[in-house]
One Martini backbone bead per residue (centre of mass of N, CA, C, O) as a GRO file, in nm:
protein
  103
    1MET     BB    1  -2.246 -11.213   5.626
    2ASN     BB    2  -2.028 -11.257   5.348
    3LEU     BB    3  -1.819 -11.092   5.156
    4LEU     BB    4  -1.703 -11.159   4.831
    5TYR     BB    5  -1.806 -10.918   4.625
    6LYS     BB    6  -1.743 -10.582   4.490
    7SER     BB    7  -1.883 -10.373   4.273
    8TYR     BB    8  -2.014 -10.102   4.137
    9TYR     BB    9  -2.328 -10.227   4.136
   10PHE     BB   10  -2.248 -10.494   4.298
   11ALA     BB   11  -2.307 -10.780   4.532
   12SER     BB   12  -2.163 -11.058   4.714
   13TYR     BB   13  -2.290 -11.326   4.926
   14GLN     BB   14  -2.237 -11.536   5.221
   15CYS     BB   15  -2.434 -11.784   5.407
   16ASP     BB   16  -2.368 -12.027   5.634
   17LYS     BB   17  -2.629 -12.068   5.797
   18SER     BB   18  -2.824 -12.094   5.520
   19ARG     BB   19  -2.673 -12.185   5.263
   20SER     BB   20  -2.635 -11.902   5.100
   21PHE     BB   21  -2.692 -11.651   4.855
   22TYR     BB   22  -2.618 -11.306   4.758
   23ILE     BB   23  -2.755 -11.043   4.552
   24ASP     BB   24  -2.680 -10.704   4.508
   25PHE     BB   25  -2.866 -10.467   4.294
   26GLY     BB   26  -2.926 -10.212   4.499
   27HIS     BB   27  -3.265 -10.247   4.502
   28LYS     BB   28  -3.200 -10.567   4.531
   29GLN     BB   29  -3.218 -10.874   4.715
   30VAL     BB   30  -3.099 -11.207   4.633
   31LYS     BB   31  -3.178 -11.530   4.704
   32LEU     BB   32  -2.947 -11.819   4.678
   33SER     BB   33  -2.856 -12.093   4.553
   34PHE     BB   34  -2.610 -12.258   4.406
   35CYS     BB   35  -2.773 -12.336   4.152
   36GLN     BB   36  -2.869 -12.046   4.092
   37LEU     BB   37  -2.588 -11.926   4.060
   38LEU     BB   38  -2.510 -12.102   3.820
   39SER     BB   39  -2.741 -12.007   3.634
   40ILE     BB   40  -2.660 -11.712   3.622
   41ARG     BB   41  -2.381 -11.753   3.506
   42GLN     BB   42  -2.477 -11.884   3.243
   43LYS     BB   43  -2.653 -11.649   3.140
   44VAL     BB   44  -2.430 -11.428   3.144
   45GLN     BB   45  -2.218 -11.575   2.962
   46ALA     BB   46  -2.425 -11.582   2.707
   47ILE     BB   47  -2.375 -11.291   2.672
   48ASP     BB   48  -2.331 -11.073   2.399
   49ILE     BB   49  -2.157 -10.783   2.417
   50SER     BB   50  -2.115 -10.706   2.110
   51SER     BB   51  -2.426 -10.661   2.049
   52HIS     BB   52  -2.436 -10.371   2.189
   53PHE     BB   53  -2.266 -10.250   1.918
   54ASP     BB   54  -2.511 -10.366   1.737
   55LYS     BB   55  -2.800 -10.249   1.599
   56ASP     BB   56  -2.902 -10.522   1.467
   57LEU     BB   57  -2.894 -10.696   1.747
   58ASN     BB   58  -2.900 -10.433   1.973
   59TYR     BB   59  -3.059 -10.145   1.982
   60SER     BB   60  -3.089 -10.075   2.304
   61GLY     BB   61  -2.863 -10.201   2.509
   62ILE     BB   62  -3.026 -10.439   2.647
   63GLU     BB   63  -3.110 -10.664   2.922
   64ILE     BB   64  -3.312 -10.947   2.997
   65LEU     BB   65  -3.343 -11.096   3.327
   66THR     BB   66  -3.415 -11.409   3.464
   67LEU     BB   67  -3.484 -11.538   3.795
   68CYS     BB   68  -3.585 -11.792   3.965
   69ASN     BB   69  -3.825 -11.886   3.787
   70ARG     BB   70  -3.931 -11.582   3.733
   71GLU     BB   71  -3.923 -11.409   4.006
   72HIS     BB   72  -3.707 -11.233   3.854
   73LEU     BB   73  -3.666 -10.902   3.698
   74PHE     BB   74  -3.417 -10.765   3.472
   75VAL     BB   75  -3.265 -10.451   3.365
   76PHE     BB   76  -2.978 -10.406   3.156
   77ASP     BB   77  -2.703 -10.255   3.075
   78THR     BB   78  -2.393 -10.269   2.953
   79LEU     BB   79  -2.237 -10.197   3.216
   80GLN     BB   80  -2.389 -10.400   3.397
   81ILE     BB   81  -2.307 -10.657   3.247
   82ILE     BB   82  -2.006 -10.630   3.284
   83ASP     BB   83  -2.022 -10.622   3.595
   84LEU     BB   84  -2.167 -10.897   3.632
   85LYS     BB   85  -1.950 -11.069   3.508
   86GLN     BB   86  -1.732 -10.990   3.715
   87LEU     BB   87  -1.877 -11.076   3.972
   88LEU     BB   88  -1.905 -11.381   3.903
   89LYS     BB   89  -1.610 -11.441   3.855
   90ALA     BB   90  -1.513 -11.350   4.140
   91THR     BB   91  -1.697 -11.525   4.315
   92PHE     BB   92  -1.588 -11.801   4.208
   93GLY     BB   93  -1.297 -11.742   4.284
   94VAL     BB   94  -1.340 -11.719   4.590
   95LEU     BB   95  -1.465 -12.000   4.630
   96GLU     BB   96  -1.215 -12.153   4.532
   97LEU     BB   97  -1.016 -12.042   4.739
   98ASN     BB   98  -1.172 -12.138   4.991
   99SER     BB   99  -1.151 -12.444   4.921
  100LEU     BB  100  -0.837 -12.457   4.937
  101VAL     BB  101  -0.806 -12.361   5.237
  102THR     BB  102  -1.007 -12.581   5.381
  103HIS     BB  103  -0.832 -12.845   5.264
   0.00000   0.00000   0.00000
C-alpha cells in the first residue's frame, strides 16, 4: 500500500494490487473502491462546518457519518471533520498529480 496523505487524525492509502483505497480512521481501517471514495468525499463536502459553531443548528458539535451502504458508522467532532475534509482534498489532489505524471 502506498501512503497518499496523512493528516493529524487520519491517513489515506492506495493499493495498486487490489485496485482499492483505504482510509485509516485511527481505530479502524476501511477498504474502499474509487466510487466509495467519491461518495465519502461528497458526503464530507456537504457538511456545513459553520453549523458546528451555531448551537441552534448543531448543539452537540458532532457529525454522524455512514459509509459504504451503512456498513460503517462514525461519529466525528468538529476538529475531526475539518481534518477529514483536508484529508480528502489532499488525497484527490495527490491522485490528480499522479495521473498527470503517469500520462
